[in-house]
mmCIF file of C-alpha atoms and ligand atoms in Angstrom:
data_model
loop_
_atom_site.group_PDB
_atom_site.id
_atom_site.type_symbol
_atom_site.label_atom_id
_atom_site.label_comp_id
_atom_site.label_asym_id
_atom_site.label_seq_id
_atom_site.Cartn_x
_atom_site.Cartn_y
_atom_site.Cartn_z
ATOM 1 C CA UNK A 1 -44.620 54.557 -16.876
ATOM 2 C CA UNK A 2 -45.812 57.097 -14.537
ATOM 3 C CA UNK A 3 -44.919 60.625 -15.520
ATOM 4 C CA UNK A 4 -41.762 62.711 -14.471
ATOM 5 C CA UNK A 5 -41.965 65.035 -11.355
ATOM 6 C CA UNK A 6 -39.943 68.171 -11.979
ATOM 7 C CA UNK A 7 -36.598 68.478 -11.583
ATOM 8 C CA UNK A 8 -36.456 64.182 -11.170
ATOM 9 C CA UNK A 9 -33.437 62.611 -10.656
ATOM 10 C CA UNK A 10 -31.246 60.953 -13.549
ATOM 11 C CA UNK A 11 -28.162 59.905 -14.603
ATOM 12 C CA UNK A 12 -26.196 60.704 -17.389
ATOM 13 C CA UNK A 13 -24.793 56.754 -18.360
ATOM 14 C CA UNK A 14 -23.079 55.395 -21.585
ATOM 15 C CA UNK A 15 -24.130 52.496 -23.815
ATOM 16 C CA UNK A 16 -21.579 50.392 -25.814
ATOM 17 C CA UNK A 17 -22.344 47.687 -22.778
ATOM 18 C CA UNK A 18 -25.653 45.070 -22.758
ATOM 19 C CA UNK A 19 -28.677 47.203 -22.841
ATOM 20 C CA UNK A 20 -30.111 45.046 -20.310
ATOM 21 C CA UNK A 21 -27.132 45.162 -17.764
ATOM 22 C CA UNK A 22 -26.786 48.674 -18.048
ATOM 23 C CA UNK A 23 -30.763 49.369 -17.221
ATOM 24 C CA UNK A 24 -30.445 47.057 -14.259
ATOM 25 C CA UNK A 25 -27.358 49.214 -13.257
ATOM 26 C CA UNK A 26 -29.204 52.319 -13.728
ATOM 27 C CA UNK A 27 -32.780 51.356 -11.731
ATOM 28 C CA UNK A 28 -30.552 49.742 -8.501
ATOM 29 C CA UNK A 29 -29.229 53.336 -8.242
ATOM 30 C CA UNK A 30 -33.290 54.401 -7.599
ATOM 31 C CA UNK A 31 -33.875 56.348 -10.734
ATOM 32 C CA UNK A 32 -35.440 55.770 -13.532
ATOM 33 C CA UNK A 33 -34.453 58.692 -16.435
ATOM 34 C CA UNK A 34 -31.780 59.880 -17.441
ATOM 35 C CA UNK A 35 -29.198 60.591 -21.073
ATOM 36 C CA UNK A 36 -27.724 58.326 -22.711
ATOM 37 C CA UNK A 37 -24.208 58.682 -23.934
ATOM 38 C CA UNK A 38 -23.329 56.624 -27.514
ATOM 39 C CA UNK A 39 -19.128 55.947 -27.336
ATOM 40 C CA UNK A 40 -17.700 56.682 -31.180
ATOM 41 C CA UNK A 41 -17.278 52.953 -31.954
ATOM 42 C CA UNK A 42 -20.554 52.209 -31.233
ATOM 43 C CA UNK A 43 -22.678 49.879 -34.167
ATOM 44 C CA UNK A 44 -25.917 52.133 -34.228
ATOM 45 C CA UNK A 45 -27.977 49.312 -36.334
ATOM 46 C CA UNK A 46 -31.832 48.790 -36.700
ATOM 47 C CA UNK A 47 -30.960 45.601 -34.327
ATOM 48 C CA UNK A 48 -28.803 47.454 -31.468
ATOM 49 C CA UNK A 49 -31.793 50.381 -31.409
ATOM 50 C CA UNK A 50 -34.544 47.501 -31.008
ATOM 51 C CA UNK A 51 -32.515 45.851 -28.554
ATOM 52 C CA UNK A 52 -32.224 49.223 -26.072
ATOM 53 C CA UNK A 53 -35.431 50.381 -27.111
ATOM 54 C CA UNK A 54 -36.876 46.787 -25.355
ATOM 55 C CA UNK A 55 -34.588 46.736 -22.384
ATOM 56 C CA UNK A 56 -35.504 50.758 -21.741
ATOM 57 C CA UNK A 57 -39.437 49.725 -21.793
ATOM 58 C CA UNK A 58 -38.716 46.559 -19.953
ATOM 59 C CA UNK A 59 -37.467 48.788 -17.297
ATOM 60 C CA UNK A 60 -40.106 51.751 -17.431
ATOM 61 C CA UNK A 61 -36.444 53.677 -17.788
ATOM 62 C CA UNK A 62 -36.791 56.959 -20.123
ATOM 63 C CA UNK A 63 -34.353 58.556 -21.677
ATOM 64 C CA UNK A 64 -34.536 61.919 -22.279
ATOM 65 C CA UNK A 65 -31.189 62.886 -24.295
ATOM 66 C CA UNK A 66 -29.034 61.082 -26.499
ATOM 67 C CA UNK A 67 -25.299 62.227 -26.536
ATOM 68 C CA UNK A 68 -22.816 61.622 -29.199
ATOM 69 C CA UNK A 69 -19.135 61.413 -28.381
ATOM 70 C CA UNK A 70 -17.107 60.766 -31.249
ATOM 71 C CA UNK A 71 -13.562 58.164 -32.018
ATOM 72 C CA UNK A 72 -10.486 60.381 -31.088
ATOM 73 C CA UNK A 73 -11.482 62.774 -28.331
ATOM 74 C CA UNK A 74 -9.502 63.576 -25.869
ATOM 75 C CA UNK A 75 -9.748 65.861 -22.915
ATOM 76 C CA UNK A 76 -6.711 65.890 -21.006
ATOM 77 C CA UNK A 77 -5.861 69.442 -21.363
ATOM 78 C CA UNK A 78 -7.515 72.249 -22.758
ATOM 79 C CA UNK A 79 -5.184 72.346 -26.458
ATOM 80 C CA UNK A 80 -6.086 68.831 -26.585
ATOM 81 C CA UNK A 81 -9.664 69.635 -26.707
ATOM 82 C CA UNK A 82 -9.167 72.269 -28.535
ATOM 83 C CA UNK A 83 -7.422 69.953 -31.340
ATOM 84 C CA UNK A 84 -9.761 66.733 -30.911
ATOM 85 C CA UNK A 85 -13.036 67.416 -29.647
ATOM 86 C CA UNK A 86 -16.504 67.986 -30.959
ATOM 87 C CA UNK A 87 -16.824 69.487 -34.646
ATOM 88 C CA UNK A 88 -13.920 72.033 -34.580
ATOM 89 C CA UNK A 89 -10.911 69.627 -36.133
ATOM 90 C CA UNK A 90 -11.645 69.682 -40.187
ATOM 91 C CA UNK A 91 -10.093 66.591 -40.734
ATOM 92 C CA UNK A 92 -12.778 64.415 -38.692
ATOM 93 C CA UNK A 93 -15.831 67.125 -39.703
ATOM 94 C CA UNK A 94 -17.434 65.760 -41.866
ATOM 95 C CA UNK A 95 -17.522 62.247 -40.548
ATOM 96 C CA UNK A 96 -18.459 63.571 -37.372
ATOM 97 C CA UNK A 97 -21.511 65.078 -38.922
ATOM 98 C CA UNK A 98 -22.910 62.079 -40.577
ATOM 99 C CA UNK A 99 -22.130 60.037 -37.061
ATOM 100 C CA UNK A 100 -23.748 63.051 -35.257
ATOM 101 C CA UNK A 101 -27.113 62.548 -37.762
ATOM 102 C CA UNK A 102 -27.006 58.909 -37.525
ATOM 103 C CA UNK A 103 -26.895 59.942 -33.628
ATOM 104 C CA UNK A 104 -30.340 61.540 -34.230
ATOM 105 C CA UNK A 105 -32.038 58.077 -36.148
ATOM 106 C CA UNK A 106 -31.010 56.291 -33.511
ATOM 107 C CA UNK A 107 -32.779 58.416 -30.950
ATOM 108 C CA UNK A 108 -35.580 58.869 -33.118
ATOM 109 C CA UNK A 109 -35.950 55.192 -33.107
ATOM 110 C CA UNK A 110 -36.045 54.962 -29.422
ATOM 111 C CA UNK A 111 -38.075 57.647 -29.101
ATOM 112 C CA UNK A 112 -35.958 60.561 -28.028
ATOM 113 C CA UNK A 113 -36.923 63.681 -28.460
ATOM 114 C CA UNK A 114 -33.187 65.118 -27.794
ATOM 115 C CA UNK A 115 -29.552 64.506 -28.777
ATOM 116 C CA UNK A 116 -26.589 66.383 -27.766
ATOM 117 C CA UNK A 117 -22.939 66.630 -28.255
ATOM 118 C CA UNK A 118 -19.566 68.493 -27.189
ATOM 119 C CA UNK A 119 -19.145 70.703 -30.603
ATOM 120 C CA UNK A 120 -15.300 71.928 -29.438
ATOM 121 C CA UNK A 121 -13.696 75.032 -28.637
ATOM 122 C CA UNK A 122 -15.583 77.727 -31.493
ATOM 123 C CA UNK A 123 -13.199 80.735 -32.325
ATOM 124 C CA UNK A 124 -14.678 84.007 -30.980
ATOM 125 C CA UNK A 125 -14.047 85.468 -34.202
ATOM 126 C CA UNK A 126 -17.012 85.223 -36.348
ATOM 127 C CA UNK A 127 -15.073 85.020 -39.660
ATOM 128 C CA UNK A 128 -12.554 82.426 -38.587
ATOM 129 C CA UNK A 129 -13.192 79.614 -41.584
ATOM 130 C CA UNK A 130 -13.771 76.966 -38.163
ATOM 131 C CA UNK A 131 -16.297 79.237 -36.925
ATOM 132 C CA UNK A 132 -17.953 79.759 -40.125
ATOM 133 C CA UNK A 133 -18.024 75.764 -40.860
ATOM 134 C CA UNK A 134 -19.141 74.999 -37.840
ATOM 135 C CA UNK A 135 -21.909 76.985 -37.111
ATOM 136 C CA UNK A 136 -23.360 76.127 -40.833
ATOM 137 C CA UNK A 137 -22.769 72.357 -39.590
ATOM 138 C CA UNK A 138 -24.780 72.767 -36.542
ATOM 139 C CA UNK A 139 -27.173 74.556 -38.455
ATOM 140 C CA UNK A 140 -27.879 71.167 -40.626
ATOM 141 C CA UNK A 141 -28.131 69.166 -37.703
ATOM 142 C CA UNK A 142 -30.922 71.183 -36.431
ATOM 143 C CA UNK A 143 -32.556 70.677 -39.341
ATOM 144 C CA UNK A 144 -32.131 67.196 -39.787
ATOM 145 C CA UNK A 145 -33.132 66.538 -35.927
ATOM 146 C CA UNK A 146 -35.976 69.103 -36.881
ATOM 147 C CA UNK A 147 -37.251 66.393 -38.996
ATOM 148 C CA UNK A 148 -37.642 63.833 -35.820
ATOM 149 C CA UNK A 149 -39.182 66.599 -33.774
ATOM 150 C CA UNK A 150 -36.222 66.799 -31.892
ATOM 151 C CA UNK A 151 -33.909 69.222 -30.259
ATOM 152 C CA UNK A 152 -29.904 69.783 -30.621
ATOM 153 C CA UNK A 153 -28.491 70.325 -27.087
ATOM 154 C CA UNK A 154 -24.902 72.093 -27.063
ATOM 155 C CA UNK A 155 -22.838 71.428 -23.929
ATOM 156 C CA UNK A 156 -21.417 74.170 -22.111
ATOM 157 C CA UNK A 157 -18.152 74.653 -20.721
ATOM 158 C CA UNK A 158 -15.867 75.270 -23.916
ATOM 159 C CA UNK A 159 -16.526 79.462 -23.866
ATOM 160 C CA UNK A 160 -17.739 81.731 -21.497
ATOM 161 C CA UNK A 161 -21.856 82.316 -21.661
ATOM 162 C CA UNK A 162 -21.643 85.688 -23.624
ATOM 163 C CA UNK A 163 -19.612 83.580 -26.504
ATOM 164 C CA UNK A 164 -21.993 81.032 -26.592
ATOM 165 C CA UNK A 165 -25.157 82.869 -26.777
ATOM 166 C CA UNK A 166 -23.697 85.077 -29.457
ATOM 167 C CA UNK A 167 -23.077 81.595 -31.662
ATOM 168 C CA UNK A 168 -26.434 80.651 -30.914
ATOM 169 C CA UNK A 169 -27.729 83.816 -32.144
ATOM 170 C CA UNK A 170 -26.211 83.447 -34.960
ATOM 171 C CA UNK A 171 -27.393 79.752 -35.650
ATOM 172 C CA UNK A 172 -30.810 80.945 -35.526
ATOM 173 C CA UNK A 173 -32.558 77.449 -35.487
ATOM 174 C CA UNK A 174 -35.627 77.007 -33.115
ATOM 175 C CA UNK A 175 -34.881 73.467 -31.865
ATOM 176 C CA UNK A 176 -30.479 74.575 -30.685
ATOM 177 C CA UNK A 177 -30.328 74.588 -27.236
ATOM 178 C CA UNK A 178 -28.183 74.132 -24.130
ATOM 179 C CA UNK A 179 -27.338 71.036 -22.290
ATOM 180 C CA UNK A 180 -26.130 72.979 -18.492
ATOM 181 C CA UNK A 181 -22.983 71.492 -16.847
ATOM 182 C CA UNK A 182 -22.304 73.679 -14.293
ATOM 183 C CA UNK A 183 -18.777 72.186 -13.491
ATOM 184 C CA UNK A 184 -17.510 72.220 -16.744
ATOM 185 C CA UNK A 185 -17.611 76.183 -15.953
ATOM 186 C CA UNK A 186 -15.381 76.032 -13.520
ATOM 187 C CA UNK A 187 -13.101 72.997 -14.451
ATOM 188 C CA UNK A 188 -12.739 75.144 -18.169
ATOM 189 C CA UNK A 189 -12.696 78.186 -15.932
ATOM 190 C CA UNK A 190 -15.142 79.689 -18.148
ATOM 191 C CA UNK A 191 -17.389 81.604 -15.673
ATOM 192 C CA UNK A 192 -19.137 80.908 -12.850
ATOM 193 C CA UNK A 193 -22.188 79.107 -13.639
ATOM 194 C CA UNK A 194 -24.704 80.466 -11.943
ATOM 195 C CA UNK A 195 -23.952 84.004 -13.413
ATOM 196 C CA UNK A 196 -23.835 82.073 -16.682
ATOM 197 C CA UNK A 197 -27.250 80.040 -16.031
ATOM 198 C CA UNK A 198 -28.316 83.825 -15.794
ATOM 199 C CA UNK A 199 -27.230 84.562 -19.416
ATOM 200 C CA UNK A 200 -28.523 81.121 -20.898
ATOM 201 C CA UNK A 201 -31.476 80.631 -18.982
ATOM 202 C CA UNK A 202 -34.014 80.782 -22.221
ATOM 203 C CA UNK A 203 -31.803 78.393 -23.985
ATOM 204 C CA UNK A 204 -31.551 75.523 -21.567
ATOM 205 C CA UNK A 205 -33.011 72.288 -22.101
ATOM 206 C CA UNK A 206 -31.203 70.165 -19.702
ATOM 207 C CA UNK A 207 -28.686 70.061 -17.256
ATOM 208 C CA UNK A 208 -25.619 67.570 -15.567
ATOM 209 C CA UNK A 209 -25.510 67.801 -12.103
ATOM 210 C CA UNK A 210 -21.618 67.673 -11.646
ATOM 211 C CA UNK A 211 -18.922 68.827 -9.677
ATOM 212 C CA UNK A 212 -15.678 70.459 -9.802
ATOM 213 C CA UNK A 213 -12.441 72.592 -8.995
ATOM 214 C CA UNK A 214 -10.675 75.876 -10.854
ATOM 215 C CA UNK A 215 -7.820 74.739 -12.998
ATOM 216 C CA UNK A 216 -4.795 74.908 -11.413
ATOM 217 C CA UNK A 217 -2.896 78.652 -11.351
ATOM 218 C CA UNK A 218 -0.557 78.793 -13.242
ATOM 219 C CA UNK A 219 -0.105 76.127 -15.397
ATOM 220 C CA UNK A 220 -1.355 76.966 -19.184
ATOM 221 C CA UNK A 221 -3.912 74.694 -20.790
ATOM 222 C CA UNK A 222 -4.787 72.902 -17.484
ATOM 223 C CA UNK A 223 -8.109 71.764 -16.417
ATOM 224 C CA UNK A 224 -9.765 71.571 -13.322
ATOM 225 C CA UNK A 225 -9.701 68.502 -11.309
ATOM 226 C CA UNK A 226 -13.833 66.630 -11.610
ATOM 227 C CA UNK A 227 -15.272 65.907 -7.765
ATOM 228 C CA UNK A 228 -18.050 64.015 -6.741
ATOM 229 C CA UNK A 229 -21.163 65.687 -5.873
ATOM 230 C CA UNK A 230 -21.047 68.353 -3.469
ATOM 231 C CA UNK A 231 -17.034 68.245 -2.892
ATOM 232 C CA UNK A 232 -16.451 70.460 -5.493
ATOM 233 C CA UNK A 233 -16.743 74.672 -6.073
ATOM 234 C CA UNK A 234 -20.596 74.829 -7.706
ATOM 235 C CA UNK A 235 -22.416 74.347 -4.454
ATOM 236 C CA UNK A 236 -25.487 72.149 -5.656
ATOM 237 C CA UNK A 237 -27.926 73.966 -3.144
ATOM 238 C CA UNK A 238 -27.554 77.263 -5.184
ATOM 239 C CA UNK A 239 -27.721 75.617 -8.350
ATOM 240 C CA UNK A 240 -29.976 73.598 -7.741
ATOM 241 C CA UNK A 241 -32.346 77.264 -6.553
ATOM 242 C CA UNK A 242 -31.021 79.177 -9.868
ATOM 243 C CA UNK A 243 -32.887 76.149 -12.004
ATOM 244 C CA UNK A 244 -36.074 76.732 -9.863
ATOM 245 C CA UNK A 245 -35.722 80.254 -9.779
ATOM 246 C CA UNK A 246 -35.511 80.620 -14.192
ATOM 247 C CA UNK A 247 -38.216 77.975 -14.353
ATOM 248 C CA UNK A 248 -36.249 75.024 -15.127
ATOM 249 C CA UNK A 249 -38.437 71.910 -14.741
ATOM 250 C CA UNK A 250 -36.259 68.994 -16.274
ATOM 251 C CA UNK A 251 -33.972 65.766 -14.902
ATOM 252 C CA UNK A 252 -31.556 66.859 -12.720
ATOM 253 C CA UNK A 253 -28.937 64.190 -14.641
ATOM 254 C CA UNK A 254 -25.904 63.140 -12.373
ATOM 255 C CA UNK A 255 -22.693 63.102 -14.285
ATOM 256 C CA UNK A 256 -19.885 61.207 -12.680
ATOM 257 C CA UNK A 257 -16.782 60.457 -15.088
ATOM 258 C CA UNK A 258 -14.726 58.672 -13.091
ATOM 259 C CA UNK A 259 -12.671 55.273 -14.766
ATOM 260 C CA UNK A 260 -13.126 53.291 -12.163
ATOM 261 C CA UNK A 261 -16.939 51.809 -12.497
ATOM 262 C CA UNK A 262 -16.800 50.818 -8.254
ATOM 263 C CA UNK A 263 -15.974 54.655 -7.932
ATOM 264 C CA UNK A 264 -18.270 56.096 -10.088
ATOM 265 C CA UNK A 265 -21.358 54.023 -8.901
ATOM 266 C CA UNK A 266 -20.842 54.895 -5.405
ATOM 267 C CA UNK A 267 -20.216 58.275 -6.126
ATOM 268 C CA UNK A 268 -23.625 58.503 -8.355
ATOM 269 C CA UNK A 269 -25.647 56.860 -5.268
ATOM 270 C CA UNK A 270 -24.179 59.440 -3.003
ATOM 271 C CA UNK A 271 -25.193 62.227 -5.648
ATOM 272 C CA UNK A 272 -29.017 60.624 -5.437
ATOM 273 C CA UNK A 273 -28.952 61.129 -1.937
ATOM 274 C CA UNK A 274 -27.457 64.656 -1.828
ATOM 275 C CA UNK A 275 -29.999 65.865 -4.478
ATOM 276 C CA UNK A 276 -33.063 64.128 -2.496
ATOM 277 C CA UNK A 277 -32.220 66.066 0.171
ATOM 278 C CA UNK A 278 -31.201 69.483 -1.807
ATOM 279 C CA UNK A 279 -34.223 69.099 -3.155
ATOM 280 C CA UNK A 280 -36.422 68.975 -0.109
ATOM 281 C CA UNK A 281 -34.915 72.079 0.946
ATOM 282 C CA UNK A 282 -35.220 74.802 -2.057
HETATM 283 MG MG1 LIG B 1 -21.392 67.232 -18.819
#
């Protein structure tokens, strides 16, 4: 397939569906790259990698980042997260790190040069036993993803920026970076993002394109409400110049989570269009 531009449109879409229905889904909305997301339940066999790896070339569709999410996360509020996502709850560690390198042979085999995950809510303090296990664990999947010449995207949103770039820091492994969602920010009321795209900018690797509100005031643990597109507080135009302005050349990958597959389509088409047009103008 022809080349990338810069800053070409994706889509950020899950698997755990027919490869070949899902790439048809994914070229009618006019793009052709984007991440794929792996559900935890998903059978990540020789024969399941063959079979995306032939609908993916079939459809001149690349993927540029494989995500893992993992059985048992939950994100309604932010203790839940705190208790079930990513790497931080011991009693689903280490299972979550041999699903998160299994992750990485299963890009490999497609050919991805970069996986990513949610690793949880890391304590701020650097002796906390979570925050010691953790980092070590993200330190051996950089290493093992080292091995497939691939890079280890963290997701923002959990912490503000300084927090984040102090863990990385402290990792120390050449192929960590930072998988940007700019609305995560905001809905985790974290920062605001661009001030926080700022503080990352050497670090990032890839970005969502999503929207969203401020948690509620008020009301402890909640999150912000998700919005399509342009409806909610990161105003795409700005972001959208902060990526140009530190250099970033990437997908721009649209992240829509809403349930309702109608809703979320629609909603990613609309996103296409907005971005076109952002686009044209910065
Ligand atoms: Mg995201």
């Amino acid at each position: 397939m022809q080349p990338l531009r810069d800053m070409e449109i994706g889509v950020m879409f899950w698997a755990g569906r027919g490869a070949i229905e899902v790439v048809r889904e994914l070229k009618a909305l006019g793009v052709r790259c984007g991440q794929m997301g792996i559900p935890g339940g998903m059978e990540l066999t020789p024969a399941v990698a063959a079979d995306w790896k032939s609908a993916l070339e079939l459809g001149q569709f690349a993927v540029v980042t494989v995500f893992a999410a993992f059985n048992g996360e939950d994100y309604a509020d932010a203790p839940t997260v705190a208790r079930t996502v990513g790497f931080i709850p011991e009693a689903t560690r280490a299972e979550r790190e041999e699903r998160m390198l299994a992750v990485s042979d299963f890009a490999a085999a497609l050919g991805v040069g970069s996986i990513a995950t949610h690793i949880g809510f890391v304590p701020e303090d650097e002796s906390h036993p979570d925050y010691v296990a953790v980092r070590d664990l993200v330190r051996r999947v950089c290493d093992h993803a080292a091995r497939h010449n691939q890079t280890f995207a963290l997701e923002t949103g959990q912490e503000p920026a300084p927090v984040l770039l102090r863990f990385f820091e402290d990792v120390a492994r050449e192929n960590l970076g930072i998988n940007f969602d700019p609305a995560n920010m905001i809905m985790y009321g974290t920062g605001d993002p661009i001030e926080a795209l700022d503080v990352l900018q050497k670090h990032v690797i890839s970005v969502h394109c999503k929207d969203g509100d401020w948690p509620a005031k008020g009301v402890e643990g909640a999150l912000g409400v998700e919005y399509p597109l342009g409806e909610g507080k990161v105003g795409m135009e700005r972001f959208l110049r902060k990526l140009k302005q530190i250099g970033y050349t990437g997908p721009l990958n649209i992240e829509r989570e809403a349930e309702d597959s109608f809703v979320r389509l629609r909603d990613i088409r609309l996103g296409v269009e907005l971005l076109e047009r952002l686009r044209g103008q910065i």
